[in-house]
Each structure stands twice: as C-alpha cells, then as structure tokens.
JSON list of C-alpha atoms in Angstrom, two decimals:
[
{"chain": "B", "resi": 1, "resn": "UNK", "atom": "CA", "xyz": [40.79, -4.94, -68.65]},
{"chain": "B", "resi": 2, "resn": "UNK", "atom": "CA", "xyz": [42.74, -3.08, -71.24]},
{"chain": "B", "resi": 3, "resn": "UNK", "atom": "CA", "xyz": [43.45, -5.04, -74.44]},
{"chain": "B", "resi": 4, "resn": "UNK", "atom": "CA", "xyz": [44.18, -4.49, -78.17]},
{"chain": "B", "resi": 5, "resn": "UNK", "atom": "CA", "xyz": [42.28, -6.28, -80.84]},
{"chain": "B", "resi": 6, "resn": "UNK", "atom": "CA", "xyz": [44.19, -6.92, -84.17]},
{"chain": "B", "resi": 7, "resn": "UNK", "atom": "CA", "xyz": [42.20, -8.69, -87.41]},
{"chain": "B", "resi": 8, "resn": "UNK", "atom": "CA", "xyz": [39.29, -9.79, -85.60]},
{"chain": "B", "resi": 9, "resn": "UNK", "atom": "CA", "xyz": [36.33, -11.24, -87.04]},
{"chain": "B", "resi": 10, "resn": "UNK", "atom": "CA", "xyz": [33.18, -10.39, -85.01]},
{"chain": "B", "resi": 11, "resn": "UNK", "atom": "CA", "xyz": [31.66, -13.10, -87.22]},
{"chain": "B", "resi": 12, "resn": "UNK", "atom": "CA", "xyz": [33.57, -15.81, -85.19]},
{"chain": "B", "resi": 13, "resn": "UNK", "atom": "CA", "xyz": [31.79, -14.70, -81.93]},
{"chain": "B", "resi": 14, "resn": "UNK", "atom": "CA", "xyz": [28.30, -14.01, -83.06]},
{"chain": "B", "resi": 15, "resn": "UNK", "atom": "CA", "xyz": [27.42, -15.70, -85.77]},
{"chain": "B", "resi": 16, "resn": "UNK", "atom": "CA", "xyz": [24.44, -13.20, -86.70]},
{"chain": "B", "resi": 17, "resn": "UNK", "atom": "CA", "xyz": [27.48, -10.49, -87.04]},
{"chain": "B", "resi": 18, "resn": "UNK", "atom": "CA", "xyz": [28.80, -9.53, -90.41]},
{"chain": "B", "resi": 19, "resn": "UNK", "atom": "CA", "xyz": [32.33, -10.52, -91.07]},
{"chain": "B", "resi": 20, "resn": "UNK", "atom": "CA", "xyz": [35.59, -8.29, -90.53]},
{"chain": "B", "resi": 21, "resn": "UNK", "atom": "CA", "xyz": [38.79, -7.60, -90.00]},
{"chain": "B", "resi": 22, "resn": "UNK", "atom": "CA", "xyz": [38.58, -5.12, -86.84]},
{"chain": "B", "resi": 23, "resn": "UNK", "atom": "CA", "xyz": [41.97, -3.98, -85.02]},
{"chain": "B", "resi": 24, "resn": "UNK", "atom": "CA", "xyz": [41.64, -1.45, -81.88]},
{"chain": "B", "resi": 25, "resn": "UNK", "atom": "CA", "xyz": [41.86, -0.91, -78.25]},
{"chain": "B", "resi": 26, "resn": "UNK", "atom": "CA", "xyz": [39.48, -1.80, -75.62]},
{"chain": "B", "resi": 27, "resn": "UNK", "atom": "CA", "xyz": [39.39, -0.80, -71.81]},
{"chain": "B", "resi": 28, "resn": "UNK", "atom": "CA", "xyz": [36.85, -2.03, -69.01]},
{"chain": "B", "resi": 29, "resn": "UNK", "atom": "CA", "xyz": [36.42, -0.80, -65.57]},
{"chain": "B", "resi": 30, "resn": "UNK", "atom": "CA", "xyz": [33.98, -3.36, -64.52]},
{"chain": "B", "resi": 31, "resn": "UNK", "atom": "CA", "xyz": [32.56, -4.46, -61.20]},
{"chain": "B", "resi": 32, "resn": "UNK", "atom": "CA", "xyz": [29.77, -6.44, -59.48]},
{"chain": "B", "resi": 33, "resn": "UNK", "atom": "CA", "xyz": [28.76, -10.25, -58.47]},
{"chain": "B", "resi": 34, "resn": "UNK", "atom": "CA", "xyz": [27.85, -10.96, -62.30]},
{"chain": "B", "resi": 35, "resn": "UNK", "atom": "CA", "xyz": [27.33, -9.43, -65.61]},
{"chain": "B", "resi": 36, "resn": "UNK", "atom": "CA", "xyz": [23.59, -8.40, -65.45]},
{"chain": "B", "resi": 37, "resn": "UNK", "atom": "CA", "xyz": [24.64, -6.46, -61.88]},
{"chain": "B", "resi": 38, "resn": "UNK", "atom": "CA", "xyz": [27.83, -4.98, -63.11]},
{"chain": "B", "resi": 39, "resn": "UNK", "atom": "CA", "xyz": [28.61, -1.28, -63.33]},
{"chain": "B", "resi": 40, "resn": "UNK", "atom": "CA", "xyz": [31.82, 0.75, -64.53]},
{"chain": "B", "resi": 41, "resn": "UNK", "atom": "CA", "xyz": [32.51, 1.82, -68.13]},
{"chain": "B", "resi": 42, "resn": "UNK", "atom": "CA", "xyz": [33.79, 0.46, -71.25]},
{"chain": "B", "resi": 43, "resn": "UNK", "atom": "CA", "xyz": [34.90, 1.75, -74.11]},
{"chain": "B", "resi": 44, "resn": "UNK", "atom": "CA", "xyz": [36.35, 0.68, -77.53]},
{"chain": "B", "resi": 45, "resn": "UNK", "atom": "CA", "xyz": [38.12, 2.48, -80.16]},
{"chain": "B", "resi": 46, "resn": "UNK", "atom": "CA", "xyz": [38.41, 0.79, -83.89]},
{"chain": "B", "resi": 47, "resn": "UNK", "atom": "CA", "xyz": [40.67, 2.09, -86.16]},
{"chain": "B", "resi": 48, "resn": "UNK", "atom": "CA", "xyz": [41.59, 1.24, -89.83]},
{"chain": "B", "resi": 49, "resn": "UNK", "atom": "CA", "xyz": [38.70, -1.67, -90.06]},
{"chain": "B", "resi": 50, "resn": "UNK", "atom": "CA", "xyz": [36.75, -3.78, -92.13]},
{"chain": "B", "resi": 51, "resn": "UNK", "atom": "CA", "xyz": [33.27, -4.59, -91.23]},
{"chain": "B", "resi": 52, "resn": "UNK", "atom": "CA", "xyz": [30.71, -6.35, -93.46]},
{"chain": "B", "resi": 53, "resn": "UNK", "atom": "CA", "xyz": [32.87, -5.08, -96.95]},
{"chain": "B", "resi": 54, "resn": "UNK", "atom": "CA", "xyz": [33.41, -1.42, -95.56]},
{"chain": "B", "resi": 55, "resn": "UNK", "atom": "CA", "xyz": [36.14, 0.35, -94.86]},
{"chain": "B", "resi": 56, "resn": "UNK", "atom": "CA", "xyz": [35.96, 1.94, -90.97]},
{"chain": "B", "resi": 57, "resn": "UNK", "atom": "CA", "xyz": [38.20, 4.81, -90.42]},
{"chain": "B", "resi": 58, "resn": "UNK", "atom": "CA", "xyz": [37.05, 5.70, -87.11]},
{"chain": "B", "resi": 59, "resn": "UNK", "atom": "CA", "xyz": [34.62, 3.96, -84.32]},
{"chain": "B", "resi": 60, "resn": "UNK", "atom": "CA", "xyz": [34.57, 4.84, -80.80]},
{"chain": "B", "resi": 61, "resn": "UNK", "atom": "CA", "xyz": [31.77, 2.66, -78.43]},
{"chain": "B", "resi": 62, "resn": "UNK", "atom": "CA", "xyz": [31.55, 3.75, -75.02]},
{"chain": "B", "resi": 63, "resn": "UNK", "atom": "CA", "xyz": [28.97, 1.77, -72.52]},
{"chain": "B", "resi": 64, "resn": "UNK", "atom": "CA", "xyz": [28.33, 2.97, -68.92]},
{"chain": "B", "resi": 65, "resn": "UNK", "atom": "CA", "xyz": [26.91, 0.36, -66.73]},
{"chain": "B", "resi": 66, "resn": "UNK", "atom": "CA", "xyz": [24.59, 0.66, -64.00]},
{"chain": "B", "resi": 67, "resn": "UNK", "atom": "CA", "xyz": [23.48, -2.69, -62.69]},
{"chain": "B", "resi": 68, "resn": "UNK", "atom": "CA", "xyz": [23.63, -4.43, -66.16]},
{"chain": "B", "resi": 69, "resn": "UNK", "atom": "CA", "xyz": [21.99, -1.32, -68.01]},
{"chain": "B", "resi": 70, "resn": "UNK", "atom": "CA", "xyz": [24.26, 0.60, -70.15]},
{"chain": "B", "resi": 71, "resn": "UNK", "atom": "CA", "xyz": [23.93, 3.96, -71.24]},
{"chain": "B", "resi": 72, "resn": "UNK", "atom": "CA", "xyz": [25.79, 3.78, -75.16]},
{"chain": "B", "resi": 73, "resn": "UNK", "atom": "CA", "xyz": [27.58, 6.66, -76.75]},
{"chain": "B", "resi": 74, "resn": "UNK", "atom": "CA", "xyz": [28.87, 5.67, -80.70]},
{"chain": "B", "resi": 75, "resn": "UNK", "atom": "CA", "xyz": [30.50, 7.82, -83.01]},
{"chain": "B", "resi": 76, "resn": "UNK", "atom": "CA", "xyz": [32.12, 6.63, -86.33]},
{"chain": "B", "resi": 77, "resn": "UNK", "atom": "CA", "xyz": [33.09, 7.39, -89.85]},
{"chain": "B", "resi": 78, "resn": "UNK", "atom": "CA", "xyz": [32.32, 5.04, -92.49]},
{"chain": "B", "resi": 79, "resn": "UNK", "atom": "CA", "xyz": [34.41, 6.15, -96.17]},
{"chain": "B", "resi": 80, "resn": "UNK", "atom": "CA", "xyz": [33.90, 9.41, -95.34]},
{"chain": "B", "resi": 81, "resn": "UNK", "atom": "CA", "xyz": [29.75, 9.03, -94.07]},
{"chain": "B", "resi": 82, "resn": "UNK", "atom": "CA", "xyz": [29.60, 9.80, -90.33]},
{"chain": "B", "resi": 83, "resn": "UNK", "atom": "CA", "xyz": [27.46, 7.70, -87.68]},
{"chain": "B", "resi": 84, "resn": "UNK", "atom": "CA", "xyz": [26.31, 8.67, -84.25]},
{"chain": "B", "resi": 85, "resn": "UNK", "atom": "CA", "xyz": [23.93, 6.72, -82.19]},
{"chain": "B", "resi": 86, "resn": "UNK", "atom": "CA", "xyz": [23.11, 7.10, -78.02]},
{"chain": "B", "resi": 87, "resn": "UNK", "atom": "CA", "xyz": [20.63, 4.95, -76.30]},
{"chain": "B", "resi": 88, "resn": "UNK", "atom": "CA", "xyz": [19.89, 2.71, -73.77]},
{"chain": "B", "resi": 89, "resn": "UNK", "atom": "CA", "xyz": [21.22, -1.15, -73.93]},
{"chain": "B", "resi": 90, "resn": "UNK", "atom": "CA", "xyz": [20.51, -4.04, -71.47]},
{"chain": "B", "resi": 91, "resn": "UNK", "atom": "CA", "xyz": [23.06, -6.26, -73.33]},
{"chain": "B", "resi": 92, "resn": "UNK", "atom": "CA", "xyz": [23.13, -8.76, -70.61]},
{"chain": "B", "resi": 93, "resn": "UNK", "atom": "CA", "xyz": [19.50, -9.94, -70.19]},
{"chain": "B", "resi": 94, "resn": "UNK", "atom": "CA", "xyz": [18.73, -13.28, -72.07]},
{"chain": "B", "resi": 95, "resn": "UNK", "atom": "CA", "xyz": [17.33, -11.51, -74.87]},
{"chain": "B", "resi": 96, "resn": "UNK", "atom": "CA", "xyz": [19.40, -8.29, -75.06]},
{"chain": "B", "resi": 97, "resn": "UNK", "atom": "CA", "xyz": [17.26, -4.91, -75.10]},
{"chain": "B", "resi": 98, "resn": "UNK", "atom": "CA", "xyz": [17.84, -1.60, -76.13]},
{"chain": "B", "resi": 99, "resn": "UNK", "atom": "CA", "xyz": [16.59, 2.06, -76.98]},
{"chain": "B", "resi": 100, "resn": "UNK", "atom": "CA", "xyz": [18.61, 3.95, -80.00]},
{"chain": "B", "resi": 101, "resn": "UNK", "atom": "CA", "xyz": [18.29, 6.94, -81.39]},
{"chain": "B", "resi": 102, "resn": "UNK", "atom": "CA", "xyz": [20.76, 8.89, -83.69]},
{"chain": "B", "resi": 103, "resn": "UNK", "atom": "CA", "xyz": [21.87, 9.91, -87.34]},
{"chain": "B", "resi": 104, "resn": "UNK", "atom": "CA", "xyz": [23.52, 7.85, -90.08]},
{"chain": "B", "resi": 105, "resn": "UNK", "atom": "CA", "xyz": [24.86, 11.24, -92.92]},
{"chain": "B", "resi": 106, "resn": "UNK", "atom": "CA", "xyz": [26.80, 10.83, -95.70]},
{"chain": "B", "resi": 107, "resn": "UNK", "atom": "CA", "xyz": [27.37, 6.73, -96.30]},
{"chain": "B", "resi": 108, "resn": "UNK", "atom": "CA", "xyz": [28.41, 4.82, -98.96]},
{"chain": "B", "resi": 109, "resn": "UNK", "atom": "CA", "xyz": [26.04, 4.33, -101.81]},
{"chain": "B", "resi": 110, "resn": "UNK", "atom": "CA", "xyz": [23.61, 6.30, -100.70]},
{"chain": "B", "resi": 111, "resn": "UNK", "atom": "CA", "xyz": [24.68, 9.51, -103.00]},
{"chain": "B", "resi": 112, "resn": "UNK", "atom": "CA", "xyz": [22.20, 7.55, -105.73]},
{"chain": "B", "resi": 113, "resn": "UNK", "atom": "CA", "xyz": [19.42, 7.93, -103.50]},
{"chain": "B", "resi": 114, "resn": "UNK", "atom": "CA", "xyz": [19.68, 11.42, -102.36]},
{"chain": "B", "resi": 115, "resn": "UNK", "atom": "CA", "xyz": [20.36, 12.34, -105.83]},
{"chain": "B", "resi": 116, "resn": "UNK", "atom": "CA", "xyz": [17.43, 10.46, -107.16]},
{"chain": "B", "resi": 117, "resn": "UNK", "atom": "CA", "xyz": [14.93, 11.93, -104.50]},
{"chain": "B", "resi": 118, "resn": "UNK", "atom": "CA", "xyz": [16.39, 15.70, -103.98]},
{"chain": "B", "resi": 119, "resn": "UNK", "atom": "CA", "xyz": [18.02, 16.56, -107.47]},
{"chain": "B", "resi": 120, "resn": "UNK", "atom": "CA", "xyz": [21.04, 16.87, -108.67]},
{"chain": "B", "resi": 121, "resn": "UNK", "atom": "CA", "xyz": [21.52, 20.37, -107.59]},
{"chain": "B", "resi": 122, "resn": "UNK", "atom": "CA", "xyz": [24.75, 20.70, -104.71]},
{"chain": "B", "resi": 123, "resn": "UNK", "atom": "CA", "xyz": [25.68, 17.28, -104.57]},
{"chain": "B", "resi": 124, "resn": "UNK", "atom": "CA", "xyz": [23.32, 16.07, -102.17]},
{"chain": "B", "resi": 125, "resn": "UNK", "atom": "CA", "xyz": [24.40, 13.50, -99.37]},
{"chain": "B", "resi": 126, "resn": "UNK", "atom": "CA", "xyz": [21.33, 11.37, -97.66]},
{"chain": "B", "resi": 127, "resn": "UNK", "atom": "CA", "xyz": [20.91, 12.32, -94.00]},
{"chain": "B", "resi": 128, "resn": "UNK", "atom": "CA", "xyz": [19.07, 9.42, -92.22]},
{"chain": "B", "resi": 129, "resn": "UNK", "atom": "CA", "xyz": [18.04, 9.85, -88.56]},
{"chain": "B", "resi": 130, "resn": "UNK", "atom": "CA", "xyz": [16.55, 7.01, -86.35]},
{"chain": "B", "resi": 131, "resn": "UNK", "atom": "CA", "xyz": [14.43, 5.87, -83.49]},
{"chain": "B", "resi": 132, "resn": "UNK", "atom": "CA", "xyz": [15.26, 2.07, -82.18]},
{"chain": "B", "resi": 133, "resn": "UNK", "atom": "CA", "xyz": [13.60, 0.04, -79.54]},
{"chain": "B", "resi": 134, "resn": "UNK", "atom": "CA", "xyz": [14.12, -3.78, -80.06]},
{"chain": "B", "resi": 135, "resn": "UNK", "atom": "CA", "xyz": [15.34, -7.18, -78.25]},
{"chain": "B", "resi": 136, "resn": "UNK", "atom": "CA", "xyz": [17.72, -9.58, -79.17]},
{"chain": "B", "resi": 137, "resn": "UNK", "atom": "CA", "xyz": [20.13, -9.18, -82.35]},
{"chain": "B", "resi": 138, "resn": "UNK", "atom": "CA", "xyz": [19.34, -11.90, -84.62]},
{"chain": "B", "resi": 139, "resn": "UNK", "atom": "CA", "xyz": [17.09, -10.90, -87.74]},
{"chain": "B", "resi": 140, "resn": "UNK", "atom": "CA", "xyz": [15.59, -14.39, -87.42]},
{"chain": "B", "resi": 141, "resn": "UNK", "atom": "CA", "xyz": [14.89, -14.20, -83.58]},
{"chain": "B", "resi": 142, "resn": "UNK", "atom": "CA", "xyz": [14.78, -10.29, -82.64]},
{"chain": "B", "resi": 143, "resn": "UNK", "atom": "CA", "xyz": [11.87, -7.56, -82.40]},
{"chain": "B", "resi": 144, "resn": "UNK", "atom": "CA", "xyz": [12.82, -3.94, -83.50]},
{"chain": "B", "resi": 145, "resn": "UNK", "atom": "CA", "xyz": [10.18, -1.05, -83.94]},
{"chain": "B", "resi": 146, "resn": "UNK", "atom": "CA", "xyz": [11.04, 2.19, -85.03]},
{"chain": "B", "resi": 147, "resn": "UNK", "atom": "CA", "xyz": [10.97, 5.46, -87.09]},
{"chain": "B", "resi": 148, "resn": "UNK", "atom": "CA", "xyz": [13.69, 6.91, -90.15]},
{"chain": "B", "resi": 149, "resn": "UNK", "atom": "CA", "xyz": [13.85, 10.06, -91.21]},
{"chain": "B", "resi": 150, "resn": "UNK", "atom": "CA", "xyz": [15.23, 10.89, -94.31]},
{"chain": "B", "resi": 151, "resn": "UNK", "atom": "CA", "xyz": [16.47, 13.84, -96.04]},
{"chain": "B", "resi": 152, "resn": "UNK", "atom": "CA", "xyz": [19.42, 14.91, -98.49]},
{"chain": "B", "resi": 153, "resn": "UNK", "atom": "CA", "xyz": [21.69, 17.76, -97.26]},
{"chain": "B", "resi": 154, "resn": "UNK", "atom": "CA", "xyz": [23.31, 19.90, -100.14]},
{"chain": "B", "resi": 155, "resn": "UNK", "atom": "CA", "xyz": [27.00, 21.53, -100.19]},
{"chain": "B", "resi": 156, "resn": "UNK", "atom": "CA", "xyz": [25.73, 25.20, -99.18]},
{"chain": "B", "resi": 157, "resn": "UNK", "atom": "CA", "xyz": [23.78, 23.46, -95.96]},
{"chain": "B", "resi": 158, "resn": "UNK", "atom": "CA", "xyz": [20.12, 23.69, -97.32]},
{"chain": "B", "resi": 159, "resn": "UNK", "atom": "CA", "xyz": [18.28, 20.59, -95.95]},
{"chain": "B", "resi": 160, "resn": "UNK", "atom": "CA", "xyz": [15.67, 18.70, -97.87]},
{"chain": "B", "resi": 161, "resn": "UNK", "atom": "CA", "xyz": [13.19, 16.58, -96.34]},
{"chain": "B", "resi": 162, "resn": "UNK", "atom": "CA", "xyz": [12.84, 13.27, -98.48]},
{"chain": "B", "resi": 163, "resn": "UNK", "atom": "CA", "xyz": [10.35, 11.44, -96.45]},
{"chain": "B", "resi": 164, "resn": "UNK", "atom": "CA", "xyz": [9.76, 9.03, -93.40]},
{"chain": "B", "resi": 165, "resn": "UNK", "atom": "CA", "xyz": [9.37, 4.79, -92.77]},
{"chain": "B", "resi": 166, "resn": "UNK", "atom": "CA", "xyz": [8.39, 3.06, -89.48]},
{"chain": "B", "resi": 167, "resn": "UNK", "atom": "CA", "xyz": [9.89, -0.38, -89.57]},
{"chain": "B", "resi": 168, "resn": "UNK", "atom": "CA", "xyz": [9.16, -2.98, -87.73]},
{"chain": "B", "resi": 169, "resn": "UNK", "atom": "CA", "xyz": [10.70, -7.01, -87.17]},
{"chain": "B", "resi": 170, "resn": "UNK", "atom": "CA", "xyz": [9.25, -9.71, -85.67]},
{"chain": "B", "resi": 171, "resn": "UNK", "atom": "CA", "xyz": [9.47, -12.90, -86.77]},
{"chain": "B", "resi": 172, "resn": "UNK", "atom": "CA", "xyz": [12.30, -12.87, -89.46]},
{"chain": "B", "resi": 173, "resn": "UNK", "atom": "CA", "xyz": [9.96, -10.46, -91.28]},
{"chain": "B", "resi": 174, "resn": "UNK", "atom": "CA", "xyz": [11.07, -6.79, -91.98]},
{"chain": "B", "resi": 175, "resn": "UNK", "atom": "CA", "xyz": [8.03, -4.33, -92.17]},
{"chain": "B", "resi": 176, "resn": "UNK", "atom": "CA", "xyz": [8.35, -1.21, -93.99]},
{"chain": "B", "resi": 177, "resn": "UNK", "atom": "CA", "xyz": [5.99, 1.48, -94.46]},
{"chain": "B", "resi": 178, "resn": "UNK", "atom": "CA", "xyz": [8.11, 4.56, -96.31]},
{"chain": "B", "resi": 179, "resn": "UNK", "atom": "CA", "xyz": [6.46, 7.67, -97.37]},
{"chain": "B", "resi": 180, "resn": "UNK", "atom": "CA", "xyz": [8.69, 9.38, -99.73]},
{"chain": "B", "resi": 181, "resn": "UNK", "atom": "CA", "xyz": [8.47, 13.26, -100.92]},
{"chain": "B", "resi": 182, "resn": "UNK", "atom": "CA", "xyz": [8.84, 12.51, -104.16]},
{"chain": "B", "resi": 183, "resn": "UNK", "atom": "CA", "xyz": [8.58, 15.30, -107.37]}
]
C-alpha cells in the first residue's frame, strides 16, 4: 500500500483521537492470513499538520511487524519541541497493548513550567522522559502505568533535574504521584 493522506481528521476514525487536519504519505509492506499474524513494515510521514490545536512540522511513525507485534520507532517536532518514542505495540489484539519509552523536550507551553521550577537563568526548556506500559487507548476504558522524568535543560547544555511522577489509569481515573525538586 502506498497512499497520501490530505486534511484528515483522525477524530473521524477513532473517536477517542483528538481532532486534526493531518496530510502525509503512508507505505505498507504487509503480509500474513490476518492482521494479528501479519508481518512487514509500515511507515508514515506527516508533514505540515494539525493535531489536537498544534501545529506538526514533522512526524515520522515506523511499525515493524512480526506476527501482529510491532516494534515502533516515532520521531517528531511539535512548534519547535521535539518527540521521540520506541517501544513495543500489539495494536491488533482486542485490547491493543504496548511498551513505550522515550523523551518529549522542548513543547509548547511548557517554557512556564521549566521556568517556574529551574529559574529563569538560560532560558530553560522542560525535558520530559517516559516509561509506558498500558492496553487499550481510550481514557475511559484503558490501563497505563508508568514513570516521567522531568528536568529543564538551559541554553549552555547544563541539565537540571526537576523531579519524577508514576502515573497510573485504570478506570477513567488518572493517578499521579509527582515529586518535584522544588527551591
């Protein structure tokens, strides 16, 4: 399959998505007897996007399946903040599972917090890096557990640690428990 995507609205196919206007390529090199056996590769490239009120320069997804597991690669840029994320997904169970880890530097609104936390001092940008595990992708419906690590990085490179959370979901209920270096 090779495709191009112009103003779509992932909002129309999942309702739990955010709205958008997303416009990009997308190529599959799948095989197998049905979804949850497939393997092959697929990859898709956004560019110039909306999702959920932001402005997407960049995204680039790429899956490789094994027998309905894929192994995920992402890499993005958000108005000039910078996402990377690789993991483990089993999007084609009934409940979809998956495994995440990566970093989230540099996105919008988040200058407040860094600032607030860190100092003023270089222009700090808030570095967040995560651990994922979870099933299904509805906030209502799905389980996530996890850790976020935060810290504000400065113009000259010096890194301040800011503090840690585990989350958790379950339920429709969001679980927080943040412990901030504060002072």
């Amino acid at each position: 399959l090779q495709g191009t995507v112009r103003r779509f609205d992932p909002a129309h196919l999942y309702e739990a998505t955010p709205a958008g206007s997303l416009n990009g390529r997308i190529e599959a090199n799948v095989r197998g007897s049905s979804l949850v056996q497939s393997s092959g590769r697929v990859e898709f490239r956004l560019s110039r996007s909306r999702l959920a009120g932001k402005s997407l320069e960049r995204l680039n997804l790429r899956a490789d399946l094994h027998r309905g597991r894929a192994v995920v690669a992402l890499r993005g840029s958000v108005e000039g903040g910078a996402i990377i994320a690789n993991g483990r997904i089993r999007p084609f169970d009934s409940i979809p599972q998956y495994r995440l880890h990566g970093a989230a530097t540099g996105l919008p609104g988040t200058e407040a917090v860094a600032r607030t936390l860190a100092g003023e001092v270089g222009e700090p940008v808030l570095d967040i890096h995560f651990q994922l595990n979870g099933a299904g992708f509805s906030p209502k419906d799905g389980r996530l557990s996890g850790r976020v690590e935060l810290a504000a990085l400065r113009e000259d490179g010096d890194r301040a640690t800011l503090g840690h959370s585990t989350v958790a979901l379950r339920d429709g209920r969001l679980d927080a428990r943040p412990e901030l270096y504060v002072g």
